[in-house]
PDB file of C-alpha atoms in Angstrom:
ATOM      1  CA  UNK B 952      -1.465 -29.051   7.453  1.00 40.00           C
ATOM      2  CA  UNK B 953      -1.161 -25.704   8.141  1.00 54.00           C
ATOM      3  CA  UNK B 954       0.582 -22.765   5.915  1.00 69.00           C
ATOM      4  CA  UNK B 955       3.797 -20.560   6.928  1.00 87.00           C
ATOM      5  CA  UNK B 956       2.862 -17.388   6.211  1.00 88.00           C
ATOM      6  CA  UNK B 957       4.992 -14.356   7.205  1.00 93.00           C
ATOM      7  CA  UNK B 958       4.767 -10.192   6.687  1.00 96.00           C
ATOM      8  CA  UNK B 959       8.946  -9.234   5.673  1.00 96.00           C
ATOM      9  CA  UNK B 960      10.595  -6.424   4.209  1.00 97.00           C
ATOM     10  CA  UNK B 961      10.669  -6.085  -0.027  1.00 97.00           C
ATOM     11  CA  UNK B 962      14.394  -7.338  -1.639  1.00 97.00           C
ATOM     12  CA  UNK B 963      14.532  -6.217  -4.960  1.00 97.00           C
ATOM     13  CA  UNK B 964      14.611 -10.203  -5.565  1.00 97.00           C
ATOM     14  CA  UNK B 965      11.180 -10.042  -5.195  1.00 98.00           C
ATOM     15  CA  UNK B 966      10.193  -7.676  -8.494  1.00 97.00           C
ATOM     16  CA  UNK B 967       9.715 -11.149 -10.639  1.00 97.00           C
ATOM     17  CA  UNK B 968       6.834 -12.306  -7.873  1.00 96.00           C
ATOM     18  CA  UNK B 969       5.145  -9.092  -7.054  1.00 97.00           C
ATOM     19  CA  UNK B 970       6.064  -8.175 -10.714  1.00 96.00           C
ATOM     20  CA  UNK B 971       3.063 -10.951 -11.688  1.00 95.00           C
ATOM     21  CA  UNK B 972       0.538  -9.820  -9.198  1.00 95.00           C
ATOM     22  CA  UNK B 973       0.232  -6.467 -10.570  1.00 93.00           C
ATOM     23  CA  UNK B 974       0.188  -7.258 -14.084  1.00 90.00           C
ATOM     24  CA  UNK B 975      -3.359  -8.669 -14.325  1.00 89.00           C
ATOM     25  CA  UNK B 976      -4.416  -5.511 -12.952  1.00 86.00           C
ATOM     26  CA  UNK B 977      -3.138  -3.533 -15.392  1.00 86.00           C
ATOM     27  CA  UNK B 978      -3.957  -5.613 -18.493  1.00 80.00           C
ATOM     28  CA  UNK B 979      -7.703  -6.821 -17.568  1.00 76.00           C
ATOM     29  CA  UNK B 980      -8.827  -3.874 -15.382  1.00 82.00           C
ATOM     30  CA  UNK B 981      -9.067  -0.344 -14.922  1.00 81.00           C
ATOM     31  CA  UNK B 982      -8.153  -0.878 -11.299  1.00 81.00           C
ATOM     32  CA  UNK B 983      -4.731   0.979 -11.991  1.00 85.00           C
ATOM     33  CA  UNK B 984      -4.690   3.216 -14.500  1.00 86.00           C
ATOM     34  CA  UNK B 985      -1.672   1.219 -15.564  1.00 80.00           C
ATOM     35  CA  UNK B 986      -2.256   0.401 -18.779  1.00 83.00           C
ATOM     36  CA  UNK B 987       0.880  -1.654 -19.400  1.00 85.00           C
ATOM     37  CA  UNK B 988       2.361  -3.809 -16.617  1.00 88.00           C
ATOM     38  CA  UNK B 989       5.838  -2.294 -16.261  1.00 92.00           C
ATOM     39  CA  UNK B 990       9.465  -4.770 -16.867  1.00 94.00           C
ATOM     40  CA  UNK B 991      10.812  -6.938 -14.145  1.00 95.00           C
ATOM     41  CA  UNK B 992      13.367  -4.152 -14.241  1.00 96.00           C
ATOM     42  CA  UNK B 993      11.240  -1.233 -13.703  1.00 96.00           C
ATOM     43  CA  UNK B 994       9.645  -3.051 -11.048  1.00 96.00           C
ATOM     44  CA  UNK B 995      13.259  -3.453  -8.728  1.00 97.00           C
ATOM     45  CA  UNK B 996      13.950  -0.022  -9.406  1.00 98.00           C
ATOM     46  CA  UNK B 997      10.263   1.109  -8.079  1.00 97.00           C
ATOM     47  CA  UNK B 998      11.099  -1.009  -4.740  1.00 98.00           C
ATOM     48  CA  UNK B 999      14.498   0.245  -4.086  1.00 98.00           C
ATOM     49  CA  UNK B1000      13.324   4.520  -4.715  1.00 97.00           C
ATOM     50  CA  UNK B1001      10.134   2.903  -1.752  1.00 98.00           C
ATOM     51  CA  UNK B1002      12.901   2.204   0.314  1.00 98.00           C
ATOM     52  CA  UNK B1003      14.415   5.123   0.905  1.00 97.00           C
ATOM     53  CA  UNK B1004      12.206   6.606   2.933  1.00 97.00           C
ATOM     54  CA  UNK B1005       8.983   4.060   3.069  1.00 98.00           C
ATOM     55  CA  UNK B1006       7.613   0.761   4.002  1.00 98.00           C
ATOM     56  CA  UNK B1007       7.207  -2.187   0.950  1.00 98.00           C
ATOM     57  CA  UNK B1008       6.517  -5.284   2.234  1.00 98.00           C
ATOM     58  CA  UNK B1009       5.326  -8.442   1.108  1.00 97.00           C
ATOM     59  CA  UNK B1010       3.610 -11.456   2.594  1.00 95.00           C
ATOM     60  CA  UNK B1011       4.944 -15.166   2.171  1.00 95.00           C
ATOM     61  CA  UNK B1012       2.548 -17.810   2.019  1.00 91.00           C
ATOM     62  CA  UNK B1013       4.945 -21.553   2.338  1.00 91.00           C
ATOM     63  CA  UNK B1014       8.211 -19.115   0.276  1.00 91.00           C
ATOM     64  CA  UNK B1015       5.760 -17.185  -2.377  1.00 94.00           C
ATOM     65  CA  UNK B1016       4.997 -13.968  -2.176  1.00 96.00           C
ATOM     66  CA  UNK B1017       0.938 -13.818  -2.462  1.00 95.00           C
ATOM     67  CA  UNK B1018       0.970 -10.286  -1.584  1.00 95.00           C
ATOM     68  CA  UNK B1019       2.436  -6.630  -1.157  1.00 97.00           C
ATOM     69  CA  UNK B1020       1.391  -3.158   0.552  1.00 97.00           C
ATOM     70  CA  UNK B1021       3.866   0.065   0.604  1.00 98.00           C
ATOM     71  CA  UNK B1022       3.338   3.423   0.985  1.00 98.00           C
ATOM     72  CA  UNK B1023       4.833   6.549  -1.622  1.00 97.00           C
ATOM     73  CA  UNK B1024       4.943   9.926  -0.961  1.00 95.00           C
ATOM     74  CA  UNK B1025       1.325  11.886  -1.256  1.00 93.00           C
ATOM     75  CA  UNK B1026       2.949  15.288  -2.614  1.00 92.00           C
ATOM     76  CA  UNK B1027       6.521  16.872  -3.446  1.00 91.00           C
ATOM     77  CA  UNK B1028       6.041  19.531  -1.189  1.00 94.00           C
ATOM     78  CA  UNK B1029       7.791  19.588   2.699  1.00 93.00           C
ATOM     79  CA  UNK B1030       4.465  20.393   4.146  1.00 95.00           C
ATOM     80  CA  UNK B1031       3.032  16.666   3.215  1.00 95.00           C
ATOM     81  CA  UNK B1032       5.887  14.353   4.270  1.00 96.00           C
ATOM     82  CA  UNK B1033       3.196  13.950   7.008  1.00 97.00           C
ATOM     83  CA  UNK B1034       0.689  11.562   4.586  1.00 97.00           C
ATOM     84  CA  UNK B1035       1.234   9.010   1.966  1.00 98.00           C
ATOM     85  CA  UNK B1036      -0.201   6.909  -0.304  1.00 97.00           C
ATOM     86  CA  UNK B1037      -0.726   2.944   0.347  1.00 97.00           C
ATOM     87  CA  UNK B1038      -1.487   0.700  -1.666  1.00 96.00           C
ATOM     88  CA  UNK B1039      -1.753  -3.238  -1.834  1.00 96.00           C
ATOM     89  CA  UNK B1040      -2.047  -6.630  -4.139  1.00 94.00           C
ATOM     90  CA  UNK B1041      -3.138  -9.850  -3.204  1.00 94.00           C
ATOM     91  CA  UNK B1042      -2.583 -12.423  -6.076  1.00 92.00           C
ATOM     92  CA  UNK B1043      -6.498 -13.570  -6.949  1.00 84.00           C
ATOM     93  CA  UNK B1044      -5.631 -17.358  -6.045  1.00 86.00           C
ATOM     94  CA  UNK B1045      -4.913 -15.802  -2.316  1.00 76.00           C
ATOM     95  CA  UNK B1046      -7.988 -13.133  -1.625  1.00 81.00           C
ATOM     96  CA  UNK B1047     -10.262 -13.212   1.380  1.00 77.00           C
ATOM     97  CA  UNK B1048      -7.780 -14.936   3.984  1.00 80.00           C
ATOM     98  CA  UNK B1049      -6.826 -12.107   5.788  1.00 88.00           C
ATOM     99  CA  UNK B1050      -3.308 -11.322   3.635  1.00 94.00           C
ATOM    100  CA  UNK B1051      -3.960  -7.471   2.504  1.00 93.00           C
ATOM    101  CA  UNK B1052      -6.209  -6.875   5.410  1.00 94.00           C
ATOM    102  CA  UNK B1053      -2.614  -8.545   7.358  1.00 95.00           C
ATOM    103  CA  UNK B1054      -0.606  -6.396   4.871  1.00 97.00           C
ATOM    104  CA  UNK B1055      -1.856  -2.849   5.677  1.00 96.00           C
ATOM    105  CA  UNK B1056      -2.091  -2.947   9.764  1.00 96.00           C
ATOM    106  CA  UNK B1057       1.703  -4.050   9.142  1.00 97.00           C
ATOM    107  CA  UNK B1058       2.307  -0.538   7.625  1.00 97.00           C
ATOM    108  CA  UNK B1059       0.047   1.269   9.798  1.00 97.00           C
ATOM    109  CA  UNK B1060       2.417   0.167  12.503  1.00 97.00           C
ATOM    110  CA  UNK B1061       5.827   1.092  10.670  1.00 98.00           C
ATOM    111  CA  UNK B1062       4.384   4.312   8.640  1.00 98.00           C
ATOM    112  CA  UNK B1063       3.109   5.593  12.628  1.00 97.00           C
ATOM    113  CA  UNK B1064       6.713   4.218  14.155  1.00 97.00           C
ATOM    114  CA  UNK B1065       8.588   7.097  10.949  1.00 97.00           C
ATOM    115  CA  UNK B1066       6.006   9.385  12.657  1.00 97.00           C
ATOM    116  CA  UNK B1067       3.543   9.706   9.264  1.00 98.00           C
ATOM    117  CA  UNK B1068      -0.239  10.956  10.473  1.00 97.00           C
ATOM    118  CA  UNK B1069      -2.195  10.504   7.508  1.00 98.00           C
ATOM    119  CA  UNK B1070      -2.448   7.531   5.217  1.00 98.00           C
ATOM    120  CA  UNK B1071      -4.727   8.218   2.210  1.00 97.00           C
ATOM    121  CA  UNK B1072      -5.671   5.462  -0.874  1.00 96.00           C
ATOM    122  CA  UNK B1073      -6.563   5.959  -4.191  1.00 95.00           C
ATOM    123  CA  UNK B1074      -9.276   3.430  -6.016  1.00 93.00           C
ATOM    124  CA  UNK B1075     -11.130   3.446  -8.844  1.00 92.00           C
ATOM    125  CA  UNK B1076     -14.441   2.709  -7.779  1.00 90.00           C
ATOM    126  CA  UNK B1077     -17.456   1.356  -8.522  1.00 89.00           C
ATOM    127  CA  UNK B1078     -15.243  -1.397  -6.881  1.00 88.00           C
ATOM    128  CA  UNK B1079     -17.018  -3.179  -3.921  1.00 90.00           C
ATOM    129  CA  UNK B1080     -14.718  -5.577  -3.492  1.00 89.00           C
ATOM    130  CA  UNK B1081     -12.183  -3.356  -2.685  1.00 91.00           C
ATOM    131  CA  UNK B1082     -13.971  -0.844  -1.101  1.00 93.00           C
ATOM    132  CA  UNK B1083     -15.647  -3.292   1.291  1.00 94.00           C
ATOM    133  CA  UNK B1084     -11.193  -3.556   2.471  1.00 93.00           C
ATOM    134  CA  UNK B1085     -10.831   0.121   3.228  1.00 95.00           C
ATOM    135  CA  UNK B1086     -14.517   0.938   5.721  1.00 94.00           C
ATOM    136  CA  UNK B1087     -13.033  -1.766   7.110  1.00 94.00           C
ATOM    137  CA  UNK B1088     -10.018  -0.808   7.926  1.00 94.00           C
ATOM    138  CA  UNK B1089     -11.253   2.056   9.229  1.00 94.00           C
ATOM    139  CA  UNK B1090     -10.698   4.400   6.267  1.00 97.00           C
ATOM    140  CA  UNK B1091     -12.965   7.532   5.388  1.00 97.00           C
ATOM    141  CA  UNK B1092     -14.695   7.808   1.933  1.00 96.00           C
ATOM    142  CA  UNK B1093     -13.506  11.462   2.052  1.00 96.00           C
ATOM    143  CA  UNK B1094     -14.567  12.336  -1.957  1.00 96.00           C
ATOM    144  CA  UNK B1095     -15.760  10.303  -5.002  1.00 95.00           C
ATOM    145  CA  UNK B1096     -14.803  12.692  -8.351  1.00 96.00           C
ATOM    146  CA  UNK B1097     -16.328  11.743 -11.560  1.00 95.00           C
ATOM    147  CA  UNK B1098     -14.806  10.423 -14.692  1.00 95.00           C
ATOM    148  CA  UNK B1099     -11.800  11.159 -13.807  1.00 93.00           C
ATOM    149  CA  UNK B1100      -9.734   8.179 -15.307  1.00 92.00           C
ATOM    150  CA  UNK B1101     -10.218   6.890 -19.188  1.00 92.00           C
ATOM    151  CA  UNK B1102      -8.828   3.508 -19.386  1.00 84.00           C
ATOM    152  CA  UNK B1103     -10.216   0.135 -20.559  1.00 80.00           C
ATOM    153  CA  UNK B1104     -12.643   2.271 -23.008  1.00 85.00           C
ATOM    154  CA  UNK B1105     -15.004   3.979 -20.630  1.00 90.00           C
ATOM    155  CA  UNK B1106     -14.515   6.900 -17.935  1.00 94.00           C
ATOM    156  CA  UNK B1107     -14.251   6.106 -14.316  1.00 93.00           C
ATOM    157  CA  UNK B1108     -14.181   7.698 -10.871  1.00 94.00           C
ATOM    158  CA  UNK B1109     -12.302   7.785  -8.724  1.00 95.00           C
ATOM    159  CA  UNK B1110     -12.423   7.795  -4.780  1.00 95.00           C
ATOM    160  CA  UNK B1111      -9.892   9.556  -2.087  1.00 97.00           C
ATOM    161  CA  UNK B1112      -9.565   7.407   1.475  1.00 97.00           C
ATOM    162  CA  UNK B1113      -8.271   8.655   4.378  1.00 98.00           C
ATOM    163  CA  UNK B1114      -7.109   6.820   7.357  1.00 97.00           C
ATOM    164  CA  UNK B1115      -5.700   8.162  10.617  1.00 97.00           C
ATOM    165  CA  UNK B1116      -2.433   6.556  11.771  1.00 97.00           C
ATOM    166  CA  UNK B1117      -1.743   8.946  14.222  1.00 96.00           C
ATOM    167  CA  UNK B1118      -2.562  12.640  16.450  1.00 95.00           C
ATOM    168  CA  UNK B1119      -0.940  15.209  14.337  1.00 95.00           C
ATOM    169  CA  UNK B1120       1.567  17.116  17.130  1.00 94.00           C
ATOM    170  CA  UNK B1121       1.802  20.839  17.126  1.00 95.00           C
ATOM    171  CA  UNK B1122       4.995  20.799  16.111  1.00 94.00           C
ATOM    172  CA  UNK B1123       5.888  17.553  14.321  1.00 95.00           C
ATOM    173  CA  UNK B1124       9.488  16.189  13.699  1.00 96.00           C
ATOM    174  CA  UNK B1125      10.358  15.207  10.184  1.00 96.00           C
ATOM    175  CA  UNK B1126       8.963  11.751   9.284  1.00 97.00           C
ATOM    176  CA  UNK B1127      12.030   9.431  10.031  1.00 97.00           C
ATOM    177  CA  UNK B1128      13.090   8.178   7.192  1.00 97.00           C
ATOM    178  CA  UNK B1129      12.472   4.081   6.731  1.00 97.00           C
ATOM    179  CA  UNK B1130      16.294   2.874   6.975  1.00 97.00           C
ATOM    180  CA  UNK B1131      16.326   5.481  10.483  1.00 96.00           C
ATOM    181  CA  UNK B1132      13.990   2.872  12.085  1.00 96.00           C
ATOM    182  CA  UNK B1133      14.733  -0.709  10.589  1.00 94.00           C
ATOM    183  CA  UNK B1134      17.118  -0.802  13.700  1.00 92.00           C
ATOM    184  CA  UNK B1135      14.831   0.154  16.988  1.00 95.00           C
ATOM    185  CA  UNK B1136      14.694  -2.213  19.031  1.00 95.00           C
ATOM    186  CA  UNK B1137      10.850  -3.667  18.035  1.00 95.00           C
ATOM    187  CA  UNK B1138      11.544  -3.448  14.541  1.00 95.00           C
ATOM    188  CA  UNK B1139      10.334  -6.901  13.719  1.00 93.00           C
ATOM    189  CA  UNK B1140       7.384  -6.810  15.515  1.00 93.00           C
ATOM    190  CA  UNK B1141       6.127  -3.849  14.083  1.00 95.00           C
ATOM    191  CA  UNK B1142       6.164  -5.749  11.149  1.00 94.00           C
ATOM    192  CA  UNK B1143       5.020  -8.703  12.696  1.00 91.00           C
ATOM    193  CA  UNK B1144       1.412  -6.521  13.719  1.00 93.00           C
ATOM    194  CA  UNK B1145      -0.696  -7.886  10.757  1.00 93.00           C
ATOM    195  CA  UNK B1146       0.803 -11.080  10.894  1.00 86.00           C
ATOM    196  CA  UNK B1147      -1.839 -12.681  12.756  1.00 82.00           C
ATOM    197  CA  UNK B1148      -4.779 -11.621  10.539  1.00 79.00           C
ATOM    198  CA  UNK B1149      -2.844 -14.494   8.120  1.00 80.00           C
ATOM    199  CA  UNK B1150      -5.135 -17.066   8.193  1.00 64.00           C
TER     200      UNK B1150
END
């Protein structure tokens, strides 16, 4: 029987499922550098505050959230508004099924519509699965910072990756906050850009 998969904008009600996906990365790995998983209320706040400007997407399979991805401000100054940092997490039993790629491709489409030009990802290394994932999605590995963070009883290197989303205009307009593009006539198709990647 085929599973029913879809990508959609996150809602505060998704916070518990999102936390359940994220918690193992905090508790048993150095992937996030966040050593304690946030409480559900904190995850609600993160989703709501992100959606004020940027997309936060979830992937559902048969009604269950199995992955999510979102964009955040790279740095605070106005000059950085055309760049974002991305994050993507997929539940352990749903990996290698196109969910991460699908979420990112939908995220790329929405961010480009908002006027974002470049997306960055920051990863601990070595992490071969994550490194291959970003390489396959067209990210350029820019720089490795040696022994940048200490967690899980050892020092870890960090890599920065970049993917161009759009050409940089000579005089760019300010990016459009997410609420400003929700009523675009092709909004649903933007969200579903990566849906054909889902198995």
